Amino acid sequence: MNAYSGRGVHGQTVSTLGARIVAGDIAVGEVIDLGELGRELDVSMTVLREATKVLAAKGLVEARQKRGTYVRAREHWNLLDSDVIRWRSETGDTAEVLRDLAEVRAVVEPAAAAMAAQRRDDRDLAELDAALEDMRRAVGPEAEVAADLRWHRAMLRATHNDMLSRMDVFIEPALRLRDALVHGASADDPVPSHAEVVEAVRRGDADAAAAAVASLLDKAARDVADIIGTGEKEMQGE
């Protein structure tokens, strides 16, 4: 899920073409004229072929003999890929991305916290405490996001379920987008709500841990709704 922005001509080509596909500027099923695109972007066919390979790995395009490189249906896109999420956000799809994220988190994280309360060990608690300390010391959106992500990864690992512990792969890209919005616009201290979860896990209280996470997620959803709603009103001149 590596992002390709800021990686020279190759990265710029991936981002330009990917964003156009996600925005619908290049329609599903449409064959991409690589020669014309190369002339427009002033890049070589080698760069374009490498860029389309990256986009193929993300499910956005497919190359076939006699047909060429064409845009695949949205159902084939890797919607969990960090670049695809970023392109969706840049083209005005932020609200839908964050809504989907909130629903996934509501399904997964309370149950994961309950399991963590039952299975955590001293090492898990130490990592959760360290993540909380990072949250306390974080200054600026980038550090705040990194600390929040560390905390969520620690909570998932504390379940001692290999599949659940890898749910960060699915949650992290969209969570990073959500956190960038929330931490950039909200002055609320996130530590107390996260500390409440940790204390419930420390006590081994599965019900309290699940309830604390549910409360945390409710607050996060309200923050996002407020931010997106404000942004929409500003764009409408209200």
Coordinates of N, CA, C and O in Angstrom, one line a residue, residues 9-178:
V9 N 9.2 11.4 -11.8 CA 8.4 11.2 -12.9 C 7.5 10.0 -12.8 O 6.3 10.1 -13.1
H10 N 8.0 8.9 -12.4 CA 7.2 7.7 -12.3 C 6.1 7.9 -11.3 O 4.9 7.6 -11.6
G11 N 6.4 8.4 -10.1 CA 5.3 8.6 -9.1 C 4.3 9.6 -9.6 O 3.1 9.5 -9.3
Q12 N 4.7 10.7 -10.2 CA 3.8 11.7 -10.7 C 2.9 11.1 -11.8 O 1.7 11.4 -11.8
T13 N 3.4 10.2 -12.6 CA 2.6 9.6 -13.7 C 1.6 8.7 -13.0 O 0.4 8.7 -13.5
V14 N 2.0 7.9 -12.1 CA 1.0 7.0 -11.4 C -0.1 7.8 -10.7 O -1.3 7.5 -10.9
S15 N 0.3 8.9 -10.0 CA -0.7 9.7 -9.4 C -1.7 10.4 -10.4 O -2.9 10.5 -10.1
T16 N -1.1 10.9 -11.4 CA -2.0 11.6 -12.4 C -3.0 10.7 -13.1 O -4.2 11.0 -13.1
L17 N -2.5 9.5 -13.5 CA -3.3 8.6 -14.2 C -4.3 8.0 -13.2 O -5.5 7.8 -13.5
G18 N -3.9 7.6 -12.0 CA -4.7 7.0 -11.0 C -5.9 8.0 -10.6 O -7.0 7.6 -10.5
A19 N -5.5 9.3 -10.4 CA -6.5 10.2 -10.0 C -7.6 10.4 -11.1 O -8.8 10.6 -10.8
R20 N -7.1 10.4 -12.3 CA -8.1 10.6 -13.4 C -9.1 9.4 -13.5 O -10.3 9.6 -13.8
I21 N -8.5 8.2 -13.3 CA -9.4 7.0 -13.3 C -10.4 7.1 -12.1 O -11.6 6.9 -12.3
V22 N -9.9 7.3 -10.9 CA -10.8 7.4 -9.8 C -11.9 8.5 -9.9 O -13.0 8.3 -9.5
A23 N -11.5 9.6 -10.5 CA -12.4 10.7 -10.7 C -13.4 10.4 -11.8 O -14.4 11.2 -11.9
G24 N -13.2 9.4 -12.6 CA -14.1 9.1 -13.7 C -13.8 9.9 -15.0 O -14.5 9.8 -16.0
D25 N -12.6 10.6 -15.0 CA -12.2 11.3 -16.2 C -11.9 10.3 -17.3 O -12.0 10.6 -18.5
I26 N -11.4 9.1 -16.9 CA -11.2 8.0 -17.8 C -12.2 7.0 -17.4 O -12.1 6.4 -16.3
A27 N -13.2 6.7 -18.2 CA -14.3 5.9 -17.8 C -14.0 4.4 -17.7 O -13.0 3.9 -18.3
V28 N -14.8 3.7 -17.0 CA -14.7 2.2 -16.9 C -14.8 1.6 -18.2 O -15.7 2.0 -19.0
G29 N -13.9 0.7 -18.6 CA -13.9 0.1 -19.9 C -13.2 0.8 -21.0 O -12.9 0.3 -22.0
E30 N -12.9 2.1 -20.7 CA -12.2 2.9 -21.7 C -10.7 2.4 -21.9 O -10.0 2.1 -20.9
V31 N -10.3 2.3 -23.1 CA -8.9 1.9 -23.4 C -8.0 3.2 -23.3 O -8.4 4.2 -23.9
I32 N -6.9 3.1 -22.6 CA -6.1 4.2 -22.4 C -5.1 4.3 -23.6 O -4.4 3.4 -23.9
D33 N -5.1 5.4 -24.3 CA -4.2 5.7 -25.4 C -2.8 6.1 -24.8 O -2.6 7.3 -24.5
L34 N -1.9 5.1 -24.6 CA -0.7 5.4 -24.0 C 0.2 6.4 -24.8 O 0.9 7.2 -24.2
G35 N 0.1 6.3 -26.1 CA 0.9 7.2 -26.9 C 0.5 8.6 -26.7 O 1.3 9.5 -26.5
E36 N -0.9 8.9 -26.8 CA -1.4 10.2 -26.6 C -1.1 10.7 -25.2 O -0.7 11.9 -24.9
L37 N -1.2 9.8 -24.2 CA -1.0 10.2 -22.8 C 0.5 10.5 -22.6 O 0.9 11.5 -21.9
G38 N 1.4 9.8 -23.2 CA 2.8 10.0 -23.1 C 3.2 11.4 -23.7 O 4.0 12.1 -23.1
R39 N 2.5 11.8 -24.8 CA 2.8 13.1 -25.4 C 2.3 14.2 -24.5 O 2.9 15.2 -24.3
E40 N 1.1 14.0 -23.9 CA 0.5 15.0 -23.0 C 1.3 15.2 -21.8 O 1.6 16.4 -21.3
L41 N 1.8 14.1 -21.1 CA 2.6 14.2 -19.9 C 4.0 14.4 -20.1 O 4.8 14.6 -19.2
D42 N 4.5 14.2 -21.4 CA 5.9 14.3 -21.8 C 6.7 13.3 -21.0 O 7.7 13.6 -20.4
V43 N 6.2 12.0 -21.1 CA 7.0 10.9 -20.5 C 7.1 9.8 -21.5 O 6.4 9.7 -22.5
S44 N 8.1 9.0 -21.2 CA 8.4 7.9 -22.1 C 7.4 6.7 -22.0 O 6.7 6.6 -21.0
M45 N 7.4 5.9 -23.0 CA 6.6 4.7 -22.9 C 7.0 3.8 -21.8 O 6.2 3.1 -21.2
T46 N 8.3 3.8 -21.5 CA 8.8 2.9 -20.4 C 8.2 3.4 -19.1 O 7.7 2.6 -18.3
V47 N 8.1 4.7 -18.9 CA 7.5 5.2 -17.6 C 6.0 4.9 -17.6 O 5.5 4.5 -16.6
L48 N 5.3 5.0 -18.7 CA 3.9 4.7 -18.8 C 3.6 3.3 -18.5 O 2.7 2.9 -17.8
R49 N 4.4 2.4 -19.1 CA 4.2 1.0 -18.8 C 4.4 0.6 -17.4 O 3.7 -0.2 -16.8
E50 N 5.5 1.2 -16.8 CA 5.7 0.9 -15.3 C 4.6 1.5 -14.5 O 4.1 0.9 -13.5
A51 N 4.0 2.7 -14.9 CA 2.9 3.3 -14.1 C 1.7 2.4 -14.2 O 1.0 2.2 -13.2
T52 N 1.4 1.9 -15.4 CA 0.2 1.0 -15.6 C 0.4 -0.3 -14.8 O -0.6 -0.8 -14.4
K53 N 1.6 -0.8 -14.7 CA 1.8 -2.0 -13.8 C 1.4 -1.7 -12.4 O 0.8 -2.6 -11.7
V54 N 1.8 -0.5 -11.9 CA 1.4 -0.2 -10.5 C -0.1 -0.1 -10.4 O -0.7 -0.6 -9.4
L55 N -0.7 0.6 -11.3 CA -2.2 0.7 -11.3 C -2.9 -0.6 -11.5 O -4.0 -0.8 -10.9
A56 N -2.3 -1.5 -12.2 CA -2.9 -2.9 -12.4 C -2.8 -3.6 -11.0 O -3.8 -4.3 -10.7
A57 N -1.7 -3.4 -10.3 CA -1.6 -4.1 -9.0 C -2.7 -3.5 -8.0 O -3.1 -4.2 -7.1
K58 N -3.1 -2.3 -8.2 CA -4.2 -1.7 -7.4 C -5.6 -2.0 -7.9 O -6.6 -1.6 -7.3
G59 N -5.6 -2.8 -9.0 CA -6.9 -3.2 -9.6 C -7.6 -2.2 -10.5 O -8.7 -2.4 -10.9
L60 N -6.9 -1.1 -10.8 CA -7.6 0.0 -11.6 C -7.6 -0.3 -13.1 O -8.5 0.2 -13.8
V61 N -6.5 -0.9 -13.5 CA -6.4 -1.2 -15.0 C -6.1 -2.6 -15.2 O -5.6 -3.3 -14.3
E62 N -6.3 -3.0 -16.5 CA -5.8 -4.4 -16.9 C -5.3 -4.2 -18.3 O -5.9 -3.5 -19.1
A63 N -4.3 -5.0 -18.7 CA -3.8 -5.0 -20.1 C -4.0 -6.3 -20.7 O -3.8 -7.4 -20.1
R64 N -4.6 -6.3 -21.9 CA -4.9 -7.5 -22.7 C -4.4 -7.3 -24.1 O -4.5 -6.2 -24.7
Q65 N -3.9 -8.4 -24.6 CA -3.5 -8.4 -26.0 C -4.7 -8.1 -26.9 O -5.8 -8.5 -26.7
K66 N -4.4 -7.3 -27.9 CA -5.4 -6.9 -28.9 C -6.4 -5.8 -28.4 O -7.0 -5.1 -29.2
R67 N -6.6 -5.7 -27.1 CA -7.5 -4.7 -26.5 C -6.7 -3.5 -26.0 O -7.1 -2.4 -26.1
G68 N -5.5 -3.8 -25.4 CA -4.8 -2.7 -24.8 C -5.0 -2.6 -23.3 O -5.6 -3.5 -22.7
T69 N -4.6 -1.5 -22.7 CA -4.8 -1.2 -21.3 C -6.1 -0.4 -21.1 O -6.3 0.6 -21.7
Y70 N -7.0 -1.0 -20.3 CA -8.3 -0.4 -20.1 C -8.6 -0.3 -18.6 O -8.0 -1.0 -17.8
V71 N -9.6 0.5 -18.3 CA -10.0 0.8 -16.9 C -10.9 -0.3 -16.5 O -11.9 -0.6 -17.1
R72 N -10.6 -0.9 -15.3 CA -11.5 -2.0 -14.8 C -12.7 -1.4 -14.0 O -12.6 -0.2 -13.5
A73 N -13.7 -2.2 -13.8 CA -14.8 -1.8 -13.0 C -14.4 -1.5 -11.6 O -13.5 -2.2 -11.0
R74 N -15.1 -0.6 -10.9 CA -14.8 -0.2 -9.5 C -14.7 -1.5 -8.6 O -14.0 -1.5 -7.6
E75 N -15.5 -2.5 -8.8 CA -15.6 -3.6 -8.0 C -14.2 -4.4 -7.9 O -14.0 -5.1 -7.0
H76 N -13.4 -4.1 -8.9 CA -12.0 -4.7 -8.9 C -11.0 -3.9 -8.2 O -9.9 -4.3 -8.0
W77 N -11.3 -2.6 -7.9 CA -10.3 -1.7 -7.4 C -10.0 -2.1 -5.9 O -10.8 -2.6 -5.2
N78 N -8.7 -1.9 -5.6 CA -8.3 -2.1 -4.2 C -8.6 -0.9 -3.4 O -7.8 0.0 -3.3
L79 N -9.9 -0.8 -2.9 CA -10.3 0.4 -2.2 C -9.6 0.6 -0.9 O -9.8 1.7 -0.2
L80 N -8.8 -0.3 -0.4 CA -8.1 -0.2 0.8 C -6.7 0.3 0.6 O -5.9 0.6 1.5
D81 N -6.3 0.5 -0.7 CA -5.0 1.0 -1.0 C -4.9 2.4 -0.6 O -5.8 3.2 -0.9
S82 N -3.7 2.8 0.0 CA -3.6 4.2 0.5 C -3.7 5.2 -0.7 O -4.2 6.3 -0.5
D83 N -3.1 4.9 -1.8 CA -3.2 5.8 -3.0 C -4.6 6.0 -3.5 O -5.1 7.1 -3.8
V84 N -5.3 4.8 -3.6 CA -6.7 4.9 -4.0 C -7.6 5.7 -3.1 O -8.4 6.5 -3.5
I85 N -7.4 5.5 -1.8 CA -8.1 6.3 -0.8 C -7.7 7.8 -0.9 O -8.6 8.6 -0.9
R86 N -6.5 8.1 -1.1 CA -6.1 9.5 -1.3 C -6.7 10.1 -2.6 O -7.2 11.2 -2.5
W87 N -6.7 9.4 -3.6 CA -7.3 9.9 -4.9 C -8.8 10.1 -4.7 O -9.4 11.0 -5.2
R88 N -9.4 9.2 -4.0 CA -10.9 9.3 -3.8 C -11.1 10.6 -3.0 O -12.1 11.3 -3.2
S89 N -10.3 10.8 -2.0 CA -10.5 12.0 -1.1 C -10.3 13.3 -1.9 O -11.0 14.3 -1.8
E90 N -9.2 13.3 -2.8 CA -8.9 14.5 -3.6 C -10.0 14.8 -4.6 O -10.1 15.9 -5.0
T91 N -10.8 13.8 -5.0 CA -11.8 14.0 -6.0 C -13.2 14.1 -5.3 O -14.2 14.0 -6.0
G92 N -13.2 14.4 -4.0 CA -14.5 14.7 -3.3 C -15.2 13.5 -2.7 O -16.4 13.7 -2.4
D93 N -14.6 12.4 -2.6 CA -15.2 11.2 -2.0 C -14.9 11.0 -0.6 O -15.1 9.9 0.0
T94 N -14.4 12.0 0.1 CA -13.9 11.8 1.5 C -15.0 11.3 2.4 O -14.8 10.4 3.2
A95 N -16.2 11.8 2.3 CA -17.3 11.5 3.2 C -17.6 10.0 3.1 O -17.8 9.3 4.1
E96 N -17.6 9.4 1.9 CA -17.9 8.0 1.7 C -16.8 7.1 2.3 O -17.1 6.1 2.9
V97 N -15.6 7.5 2.1 CA -14.4 6.8 2.6 C -14.5 6.7 4.1 O -14.4 5.7 4.7
L98 N -14.8 7.9 4.7 CA -14.8 7.9 6.2 C -16.1 7.2 6.8 O -16.0 6.7 7.9
R99 N -17.2 7.3 6.1 CA -18.3 6.5 6.5 C -18.1 5.0 6.5 O -18.4 4.3 7.5
D100 N -17.4 4.5 5.4 CA -17.1 3.1 5.4 C -16.1 2.7 6.5 O -16.3 1.7 7.1
L101 N -15.2 3.6 6.7 CA -14.2 3.4 7.8 C -14.9 3.3 9.2 O -14.6 2.3 10.0
A102 N -15.8 4.2 9.4 CA -16.5 4.2 10.7 C -17.3 2.9 10.9 O -17.3 2.3 12.0
E103 N -17.9 2.4 9.8 CA -18.7 1.2 9.9 C -17.8 0.0 10.2 O -18.1 -0.9 11.0
V104 N -16.7 -0.1 9.5 CA -15.7 -1.2 9.7 C -15.2 -1.2 11.2 O -15.1 -2.2 11.8
R105 N -14.8 0.0 11.6 CA -14.3 0.1 13.0 C -15.3 -0.3 14.0 O -15.0 -0.9 15.0
A106 N -16.6 0.1 13.8 CA -17.7 -0.2 14.7 C -17.9 -1.7 14.8 O -18.3 -2.3 15.9
V107 N -17.6 -2.5 13.7 CA -17.8 -3.9 13.7 C -16.6 -4.6 14.4 O -16.8 -5.5 15.2
V108 N -15.4 -4.1 14.1 CA -14.2 -4.8 14.6 C -13.6 -4.4 15.9 O -13.3 -5.2 16.8
E109 N -13.5 -3.1 16.2 CA -12.7 -2.6 17.3 C -13.3 -2.9 18.7 O -12.6 -3.3 19.6
P110 N -14.6 -2.8 18.9 CA -15.1 -3.1 20.3 C -14.9 -4.6 20.6 O -14.5 -4.9 21.7
A111 N -15.1 -5.5 19.6 CA -14.9 -6.9 19.8 C -13.4 -7.2 20.1 O -13.1 -8.0 20.9
A112 N -12.6 -6.5 19.3 CA -11.1 -6.6 19.5 C -10.7 -6.2 20.9 O -9.9 -6.9 21.6
A113 N -11.2 -5.1 21.4 CA -10.9 -4.6 22.7 C -11.3 -5.6 23.8 O -10.6 -5.8 24.8
A114 N -12.5 -6.2 23.6 CA -13.0 -7.2 24.6 C -12.1 -8.4 24.6 O -11.7 -8.9 25.7
M115 N -11.6 -8.8 23.4 CA -10.7 -10.0 23.3 C -9.4 -9.6 23.9 O -8.8 -10.4 24.6
A116 N -8.9 -8.4 23.7 CA -7.6 -7.9 24.3 C -7.7 -8.0 25.8 O -6.7 -8.3 26.5
A117 N -8.8 -7.6 26.4 CA -9.0 -7.6 27.8 C -8.8 -9.0 28.4 O -8.4 -9.2 29.5
Q118 N -9.2 -10.0 27.6 CA -9.2 -11.3 28.1 C -7.8 -12.0 27.8 O -7.5 -13.0 28.5
R119 N -7.0 -11.5 26.9 CA -5.8 -12.2 26.4 C -4.5 -11.4 26.6 O -3.5 -11.9 26.4
R120 N -4.6 -10.1 26.9 CA -3.4 -9.3 27.0 C -2.4 -9.8 28.0 O -2.7 -10.4 29.0
D121 N -1.2 -9.5 27.7 CA -0.1 -9.8 28.6 C 0.7 -8.5 29.0 O 0.3 -7.5 28.5
D122 N 1.7 -8.7 29.8 CA 2.4 -7.5 30.3 C 3.0 -6.7 29.1 O 3.1 -5.5 29.1
R123 N 3.5 -7.4 28.1 CA 4.1 -6.8 27.0 C 3.1 -5.9 26.2 O 3.4 -4.8 25.8
D124 N 1.9 -6.5 26.1 CA 0.8 -5.7 25.4 C 0.5 -4.4 26.2 O 0.3 -3.4 25.6
L125 N 0.4 -4.6 27.5 CA 0.1 -3.4 28.3 C 1.1 -2.3 28.2 O 0.9 -1.1 28.2
A126 N 2.4 -2.8 28.2 CA 3.5 -1.9 28.1 C 3.5 -1.1 26.8 O 3.7 0.1 26.7
E127 N 3.1 -1.8 25.7 CA 3.0 -1.1 24.4 C 1.8 -0.1 24.3 O 2.0 1.0 23.8
L128 N 0.7 -0.5 24.9 CA -0.4 0.4 25.0 C -0.1 1.6 25.8 O -0.4 2.8 25.4
D129 N 0.6 1.4 26.9 CA 1.0 2.6 27.7 C 2.0 3.5 27.0 O 1.9 4.7 27.1
A130 N 2.9 2.9 26.2 CA 3.9 3.6 25.5 C 3.2 4.4 24.4 O 3.5 5.6 24.1
A131 N 2.2 3.8 23.8 CA 1.4 4.5 22.7 C 0.6 5.7 23.4 O 0.6 6.8 22.8
L132 N 0.1 5.5 24.5 CA -0.6 6.6 25.2 C 0.4 7.8 25.5 O 0.1 8.9 25.4
E133 N 1.6 7.4 25.9 CA 2.6 8.4 26.2 C 3.0 9.2 25.0 O 3.2 10.4 25.0
D134 N 3.0 8.5 23.8 CA 3.3 9.1 22.6 C 2.2 10.1 22.3 O 2.4 11.3 21.8
M135 N 0.9 9.7 22.6 CA -0.2 10.6 22.3 C -0.1 11.9 23.2 O -0.4 13.0 22.8
R136 N 0.3 11.7 24.4 CA 0.4 12.9 25.3 C 1.5 13.8 24.9 O 1.4 15.1 25.0
R137 N 2.6 13.3 24.3 CA 3.7 14.1 23.9 C 3.6 14.7 22.5 O 4.4 15.6 22.1
A138 N 2.7 14.1 21.7 CA 2.7 14.5 20.3 C 2.3 15.9 20.1 O 1.4 16.5 20.7
V139 N 3.1 16.5 19.2 CA 2.8 17.9 18.8 C 2.7 18.0 17.3 O 3.6 17.6 16.6
G140 N 1.6 18.5 16.9 CA 1.3 18.6 15.4 C 0.6 17.4 14.9 O 0.7 16.3 15.4
P141 N -0.2 17.6 13.8 CA -1.0 16.5 13.2 C -0.3 15.2 12.9 O -0.7 14.1 13.1
E142 N 0.9 15.4 12.3 CA 1.7 14.2 11.9 C 2.1 13.3 13.1 O 1.9 12.1 13.0
A143 N 2.6 13.9 14.1 CA 2.9 13.1 15.3 C 1.7 12.6 16.0 O 1.7 11.4 16.5
E144 N 0.6 13.3 16.0 CA -0.6 12.9 16.6 C -1.2 11.6 15.9 O -1.7 10.7 16.5
V145 N -1.2 11.7 14.6 CA -1.7 10.6 13.8 C -0.8 9.3 14.0 O -1.3 8.2 14.2
A146 N 0.5 9.5 14.0 CA 1.4 8.4 14.2 C 1.2 7.7 15.6 O 1.2 6.5 15.7
A147 N 1.0 8.5 16.6 CA 0.7 8.0 17.9 C -0.6 7.2 18.0 O -0.7 6.2 18.6
D148 N -1.6 7.8 17.4 CA -3.0 7.2 17.3 C -2.9 5.8 16.6 O -3.4 4.8 17.1
L149 N -2.2 5.8 15.5 CA -2.0 4.5 14.8 C -1.2 3.5 15.6 O -1.6 2.3 15.6
R150 N -0.2 3.9 16.3 CA 0.5 3.0 17.2 C -0.4 2.4 18.2 O -0.4 1.2 18.5
W151 N -1.3 3.2 18.8 CA -2.2 2.7 19.8 C -3.2 1.7 19.2 O -3.4 0.6 19.8
H152 N -3.7 1.9 18.0 CA -4.7 1.0 17.4 C -4.0 -0.3 17.1 O -4.6 -1.4 17.2
R153 N -2.8 -0.2 16.5 CA -2.0 -1.4 16.2 C -1.8 -2.3 17.5 O -1.9 -3.5 17.5
A154 N -1.4 -1.6 18.6 CA -1.2 -2.3 19.8 C -2.4 -3.0 20.4 O -2.3 -4.1 20.9
M155 N -3.6 -2.3 20.2 CA -4.8 -2.9 20.7 C -5.1 -4.2 19.9 O -5.5 -5.2 20.4
L156 N -5.0 -4.1 18.6 CA -5.3 -5.2 17.7 C -4.3 -6.4 18.0 O -4.7 -7.6 18.1
R157 N -3.0 -6.1 18.3 CA -2.1 -7.2 18.6 C -2.3 -7.8 19.9 O -2.1 -9.0 20.1
A158 N -2.9 -7.0 20.8 CA -3.2 -7.6 22.2 C -4.3 -8.6 22.1 O -4.5 -9.3 23.1
T159 N -5.0 -8.8 21.0 CA -6.0 -9.9 20.9 C -5.3 -11.2 20.8 O -6.0 -12.2 21.0
H160 N -4.1 -11.2 20.4 CA -3.3 -12.5 20.1 C -4.1 -13.4 19.1 O -4.1 -14.6 19.2
N161 N -4.7 -12.7 18.2 CA -5.4 -13.4 17.1 C -4.7 -12.9 15.8 O -4.7 -11.7 15.5
D162 N -4.0 -13.8 15.1 CA -3.2 -13.3 14.0 C -3.9 -12.5 12.9 O -3.4 -11.6 12.4
M163 N -5.2 -13.0 12.6 CA -6.0 -12.3 11.6 C -6.4 -10.9 12.1 O -6.3 -9.9 11.4
L164 N -6.9 -10.8 13.3 CA -7.3 -9.5 13.9 C -6.1 -8.6 14.0 O -6.2 -7.4 13.7
S165 N -4.9 -9.1 14.3 CA -3.8 -8.2 14.5 C -3.4 -7.6 13.2 O -2.6 -6.6 13.2
R166 N -3.8 -8.2 12.1 CA -3.5 -7.6 10.8 C -4.6 -6.7 10.2 O -4.5 -6.2 9.1
M167 N -5.6 -6.5 11.0 CA -6.7 -5.6 10.5 C -6.2 -4.2 10.3 O -6.8 -3.4 9.7
D168 N -5.0 -3.9 10.9 CA -4.5 -2.5 10.7 C -4.2 -2.3 9.2 O -4.2 -1.2 8.8
V169 N -3.9 -3.4 8.5 CA -3.7 -3.2 7.0 C -4.9 -2.7 6.3 O -4.8 -1.9 5.4
F170 N -6.1 -3.1 6.8 CA -7.3 -2.6 6.2 C -7.7 -1.3 6.8 O -8.3 -0.4 6.1
I171 N -7.5 -1.0 8.1 CA -8.0 0.2 8.7 C -7.0 1.4 8.6 O -7.5 2.5 8.4
E172 N -5.7 1.1 8.6 CA -4.8 2.2 8.7 C -4.9 3.3 7.6 O -4.9 4.5 7.9
P173 N -5.0 3.0 6.3 CA -5.0 4.0 5.3 C -6.1 5.0 5.5 O -5.9 6.2 5.5
A174 N -7.3 4.5 5.7 CA -8.5 5.4 5.9 C -8.4 6.1 7.3 O -8.9 7.2 7.4
L175 N -7.9 5.3 8.3 CA -7.8 5.9 9.6 C -6.8 7.1 9.5 O -7.0 8.1 10.2
R176 N -5.8 7.0 8.7 CA -4.8 8.1 8.6 C -5.5 9.3 8.0 O -5.2 10.5 8.4
L177 N -6.4 9.1 7.0 CA -7.1 10.2 6.5 C -8.0 10.8 7.5 O -8.1 12.1 7.6
R178 N -8.7 10.0 8.2 CA -9.7 10.5 9.2 C -8.9 11.3 10.3 O -9.3 12.4 10.7

